[in-house]
Coordinates of C-alpha atoms and ligand atoms in Angstrom, one line a residue:
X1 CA 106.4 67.4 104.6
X2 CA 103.8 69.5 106.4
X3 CA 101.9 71.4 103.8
X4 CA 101.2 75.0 104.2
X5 CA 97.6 76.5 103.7
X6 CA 97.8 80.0 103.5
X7 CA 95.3 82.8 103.0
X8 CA 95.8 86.2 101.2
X9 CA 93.6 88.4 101.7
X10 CA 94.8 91.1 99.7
X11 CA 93.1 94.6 100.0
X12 CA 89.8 93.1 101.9
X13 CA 88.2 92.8 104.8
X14 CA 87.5 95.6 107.6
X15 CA 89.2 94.9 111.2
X16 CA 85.8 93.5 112.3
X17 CA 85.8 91.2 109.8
X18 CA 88.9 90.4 110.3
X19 CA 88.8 89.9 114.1
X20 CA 85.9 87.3 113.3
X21 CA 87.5 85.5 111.3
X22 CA 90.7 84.7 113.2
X23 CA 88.6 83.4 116.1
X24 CA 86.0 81.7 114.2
X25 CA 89.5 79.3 112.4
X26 CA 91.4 79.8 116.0
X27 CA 88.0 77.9 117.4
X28 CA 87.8 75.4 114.6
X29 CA 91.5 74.7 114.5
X30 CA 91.8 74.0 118.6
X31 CA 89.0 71.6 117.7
X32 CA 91.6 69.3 115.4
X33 CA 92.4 66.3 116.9
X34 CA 95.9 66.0 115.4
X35 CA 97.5 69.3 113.7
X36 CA 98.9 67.7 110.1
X37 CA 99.0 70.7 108.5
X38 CA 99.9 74.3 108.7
X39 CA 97.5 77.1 108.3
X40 CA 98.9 81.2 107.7
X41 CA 97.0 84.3 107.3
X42 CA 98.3 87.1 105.4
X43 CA 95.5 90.2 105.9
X44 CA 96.1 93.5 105.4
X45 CA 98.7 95.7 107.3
X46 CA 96.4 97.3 109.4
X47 CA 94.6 94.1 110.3
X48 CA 97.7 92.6 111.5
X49 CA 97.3 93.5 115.1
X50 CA 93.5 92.7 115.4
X51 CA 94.2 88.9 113.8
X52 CA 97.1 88.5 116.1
X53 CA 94.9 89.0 118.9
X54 CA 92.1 86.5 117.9
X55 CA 94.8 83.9 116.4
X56 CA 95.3 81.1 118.5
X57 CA 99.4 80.7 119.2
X58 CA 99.2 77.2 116.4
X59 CA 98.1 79.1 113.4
X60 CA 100.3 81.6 111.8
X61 CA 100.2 85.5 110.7
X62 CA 102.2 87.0 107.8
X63 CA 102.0 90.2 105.7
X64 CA 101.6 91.0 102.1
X65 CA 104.9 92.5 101.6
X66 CA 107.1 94.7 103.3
X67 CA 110.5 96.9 102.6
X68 CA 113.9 95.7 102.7
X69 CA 115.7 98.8 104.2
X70 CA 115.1 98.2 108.3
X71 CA 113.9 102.3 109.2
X72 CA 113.9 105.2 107.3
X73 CA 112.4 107.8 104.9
X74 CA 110.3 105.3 103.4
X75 CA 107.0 107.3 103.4
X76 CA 104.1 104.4 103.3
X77 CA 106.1 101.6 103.8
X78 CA 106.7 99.0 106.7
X79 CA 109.9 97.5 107.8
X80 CA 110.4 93.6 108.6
X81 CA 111.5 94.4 111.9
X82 CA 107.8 96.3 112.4
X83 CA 106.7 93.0 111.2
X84 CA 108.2 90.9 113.4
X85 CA 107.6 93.2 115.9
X86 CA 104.0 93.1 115.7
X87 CA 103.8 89.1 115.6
X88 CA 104.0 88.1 112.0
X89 CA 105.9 85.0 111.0
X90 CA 106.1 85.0 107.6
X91 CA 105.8 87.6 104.9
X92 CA 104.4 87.2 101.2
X93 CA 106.9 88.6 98.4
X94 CA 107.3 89.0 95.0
X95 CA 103.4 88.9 94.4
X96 CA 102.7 88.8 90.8
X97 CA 100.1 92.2 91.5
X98 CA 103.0 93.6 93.1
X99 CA 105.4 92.9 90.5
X100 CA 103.3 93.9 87.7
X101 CA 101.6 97.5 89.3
X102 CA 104.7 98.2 91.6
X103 CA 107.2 97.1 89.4
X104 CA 108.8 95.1 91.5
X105 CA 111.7 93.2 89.8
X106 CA 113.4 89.7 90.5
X107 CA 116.4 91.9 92.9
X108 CA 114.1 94.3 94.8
X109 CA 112.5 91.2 95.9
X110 CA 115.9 89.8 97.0
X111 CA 116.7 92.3 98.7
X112 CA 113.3 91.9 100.7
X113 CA 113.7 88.6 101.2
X114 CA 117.4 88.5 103.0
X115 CA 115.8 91.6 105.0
X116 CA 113.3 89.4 106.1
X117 CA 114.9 86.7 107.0
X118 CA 117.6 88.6 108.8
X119 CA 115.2 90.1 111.1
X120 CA 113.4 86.3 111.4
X121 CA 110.7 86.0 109.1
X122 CA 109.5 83.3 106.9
X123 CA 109.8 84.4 103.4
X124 CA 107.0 83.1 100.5
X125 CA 108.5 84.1 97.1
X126 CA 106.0 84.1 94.0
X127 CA 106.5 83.4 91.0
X128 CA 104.7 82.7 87.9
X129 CA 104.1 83.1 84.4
X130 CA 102.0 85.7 82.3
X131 CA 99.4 84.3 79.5
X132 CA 101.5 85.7 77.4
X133 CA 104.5 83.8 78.3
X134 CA 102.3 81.2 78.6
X135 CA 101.0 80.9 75.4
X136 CA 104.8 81.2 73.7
X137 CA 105.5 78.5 75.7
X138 CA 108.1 80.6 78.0
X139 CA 106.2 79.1 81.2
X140 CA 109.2 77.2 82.5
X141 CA 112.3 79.7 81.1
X142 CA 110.4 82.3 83.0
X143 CA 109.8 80.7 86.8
X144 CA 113.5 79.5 86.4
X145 CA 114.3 82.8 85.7
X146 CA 112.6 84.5 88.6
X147 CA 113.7 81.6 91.1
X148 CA 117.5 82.3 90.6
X149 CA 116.8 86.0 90.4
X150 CA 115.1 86.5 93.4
X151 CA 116.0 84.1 96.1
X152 CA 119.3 84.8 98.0
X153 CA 121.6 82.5 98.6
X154 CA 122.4 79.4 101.0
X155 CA 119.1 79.9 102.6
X156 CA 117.8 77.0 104.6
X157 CA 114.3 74.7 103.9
X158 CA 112.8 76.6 106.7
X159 CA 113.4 80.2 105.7
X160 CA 112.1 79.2 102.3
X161 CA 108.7 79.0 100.6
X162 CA 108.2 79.2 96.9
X163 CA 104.2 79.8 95.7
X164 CA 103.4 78.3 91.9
X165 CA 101.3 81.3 90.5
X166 CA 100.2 81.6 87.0
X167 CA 99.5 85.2 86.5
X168 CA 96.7 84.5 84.4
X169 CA 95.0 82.1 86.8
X170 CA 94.7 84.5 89.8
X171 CA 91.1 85.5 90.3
X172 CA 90.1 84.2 86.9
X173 CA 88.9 80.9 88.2
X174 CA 91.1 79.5 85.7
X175 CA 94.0 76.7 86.3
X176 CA 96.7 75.3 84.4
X177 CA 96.3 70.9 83.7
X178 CA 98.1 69.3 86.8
X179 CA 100.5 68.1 84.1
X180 CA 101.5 71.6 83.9
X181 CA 101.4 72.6 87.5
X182 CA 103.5 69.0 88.2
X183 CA 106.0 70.1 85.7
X184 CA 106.3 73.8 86.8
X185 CA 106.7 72.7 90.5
X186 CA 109.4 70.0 89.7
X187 CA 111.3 72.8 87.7
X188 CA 111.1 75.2 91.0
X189 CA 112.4 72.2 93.1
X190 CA 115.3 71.2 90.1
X191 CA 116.0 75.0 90.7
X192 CA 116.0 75.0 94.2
X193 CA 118.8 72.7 94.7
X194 CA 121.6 74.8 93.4
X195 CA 120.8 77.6 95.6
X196 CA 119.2 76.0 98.9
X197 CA 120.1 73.7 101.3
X198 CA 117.8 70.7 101.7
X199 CA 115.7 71.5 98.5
X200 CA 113.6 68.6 98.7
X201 CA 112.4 70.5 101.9
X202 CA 110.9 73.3 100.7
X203 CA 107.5 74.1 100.3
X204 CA 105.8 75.0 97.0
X205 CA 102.8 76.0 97.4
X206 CA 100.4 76.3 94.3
X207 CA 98.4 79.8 93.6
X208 CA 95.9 80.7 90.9
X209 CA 91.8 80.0 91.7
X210 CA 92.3 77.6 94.3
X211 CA 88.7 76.6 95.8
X212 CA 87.4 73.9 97.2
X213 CA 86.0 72.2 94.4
X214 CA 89.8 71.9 92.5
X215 CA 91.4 71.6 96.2
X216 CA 91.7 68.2 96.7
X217 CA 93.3 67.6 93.1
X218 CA 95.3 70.3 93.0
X219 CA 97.1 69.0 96.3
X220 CA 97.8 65.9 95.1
X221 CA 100.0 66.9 92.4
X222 CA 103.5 66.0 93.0
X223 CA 105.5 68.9 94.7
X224 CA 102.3 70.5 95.5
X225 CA 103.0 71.3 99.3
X226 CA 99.9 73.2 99.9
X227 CA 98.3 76.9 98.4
X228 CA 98.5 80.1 98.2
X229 CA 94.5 80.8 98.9
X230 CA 93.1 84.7 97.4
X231 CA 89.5 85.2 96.9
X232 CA 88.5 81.9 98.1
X233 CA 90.1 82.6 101.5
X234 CA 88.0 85.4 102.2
X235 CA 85.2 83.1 103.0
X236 CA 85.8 80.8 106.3
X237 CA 83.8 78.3 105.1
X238 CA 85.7 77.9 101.4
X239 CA 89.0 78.4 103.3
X240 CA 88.4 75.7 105.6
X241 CA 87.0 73.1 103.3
X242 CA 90.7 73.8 101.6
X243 CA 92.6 73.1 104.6
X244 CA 91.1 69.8 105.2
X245 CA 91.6 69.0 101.8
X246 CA 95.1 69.2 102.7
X247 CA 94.5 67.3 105.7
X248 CA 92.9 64.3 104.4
X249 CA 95.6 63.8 101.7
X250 CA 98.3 63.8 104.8
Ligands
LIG301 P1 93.2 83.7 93.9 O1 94.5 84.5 94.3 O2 93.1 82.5 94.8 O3 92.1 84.7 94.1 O4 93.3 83.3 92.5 C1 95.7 83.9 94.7 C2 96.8 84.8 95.0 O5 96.8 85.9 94.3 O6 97.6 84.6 95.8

């Protein structure tokens, strides 16, 4: 399997920055002799259009989020068919900072996610569980929980990618044992086969204080198809060292 190394910027970055960035990784990546894994960028809505136009055509673009209705009187929002419009590929749902200060629930995120795919996009579906859920050992109950809850049905390996995200281990520099994320990633992939076709095809990616220090062992867990990159994506440099990680273990 390809693995997936995918930058979320979040709330950062001005459109300068932004702009830099894409063709400083567009330079880097035409530079790869062979192209063994694949490398997204999720900045911020109004970014979008700059990236696009520094992105070289082999990396892709994706957005945070987006709504599931396809035009309205949704003041604020985007729809997928803006996003696909404007040249994204994939789109980032079900965040754990957008389920916990938007309350966004397991079928909201549904709902998103057949929208997205109906109007073409790549879908990334977090989940993951709270220190608290953690700690009463409610890790696994919990991602099985939001896994059935949130991803439609009879989708295909392609439409499909699941990222491992322990609430408690974004931006804290903290990261569960790779006994734990090994066993929480072969849960999502026991889940995944009684709703999606080829299962054993779908990416997990693995989220939570990624850098490139932890990288390379983080990768090589079993099931571990690649990360979900936040703080340590806003940095080229740190982003890049990730992304070979990922190479080298292909
Ligand atoms: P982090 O964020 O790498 O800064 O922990 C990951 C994420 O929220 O997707």
């Amino acid at each position: 399997m390809i693995p997936l190394i995918a930058g979320n910027w979040k709330m950062n970055l001005m459109t300068e920055e932004a702009a830099a960035y894409a063709s400083e990784l567009s330079n880097r990546y035409q530079k790869e002799q062979e192209k063994k894994c694949d490398v997204l960028l999720c900045p911020s809505f109004i970014s979008i259009p700059t990236v696009r136009d520094n992105l070289s055509d082999d990396l892709y673009l994706g957005a945070q989020n987006c709504h599931s209705a396809s035009a309205g009187a949704y003041t604020g929002d985007i729809s997928c068919g803006m996003l696909k419009d404007v040249g994204c590929q994939y789109v980032i749902l079900g965040h754990s900072e957008r389920r916990s200060a938007y309350g966004e629930g397991n079928s909201s995120i549904k709902d998103k996610a057949l929208a997205a795919i109906s109007a073409g996009l790549n879908v990334i579906i977090c989940v993951g569980e709270t220190s608290e859920e953690r700690n009463l050992g409610e890790t696994l109950a919990r991602i099985s929980e939001q896994i059935k809850g949130s991803i439609p049905e009879k989708l295909t390996s392609w439409e499909l990618t699941i990222a491992y995200e322990p609430v408690w281990a974004i931006g804290t520099g903290l990261t569960p044992t790779f006994d734990e994320i090994a066993e929480a990633h072969s849960t999502i992939r026991t889940c995944l086969a009684e709703t999606v076709e080829s299962a054993s095809e779908v990416r997990i990616l693995y989220g939570g204080s990624m850098n490139p220090q932890n990288a390379h062992d983080i990768l090589s867990v079993e099931n571990v198809n690649g990360g979900l990159i936040g703080g340590a994506s806003l940095k080229l440099d740190d982003f890049w060292s990730i992304y070979a990680c990922a190479k080298d273990l292909c």
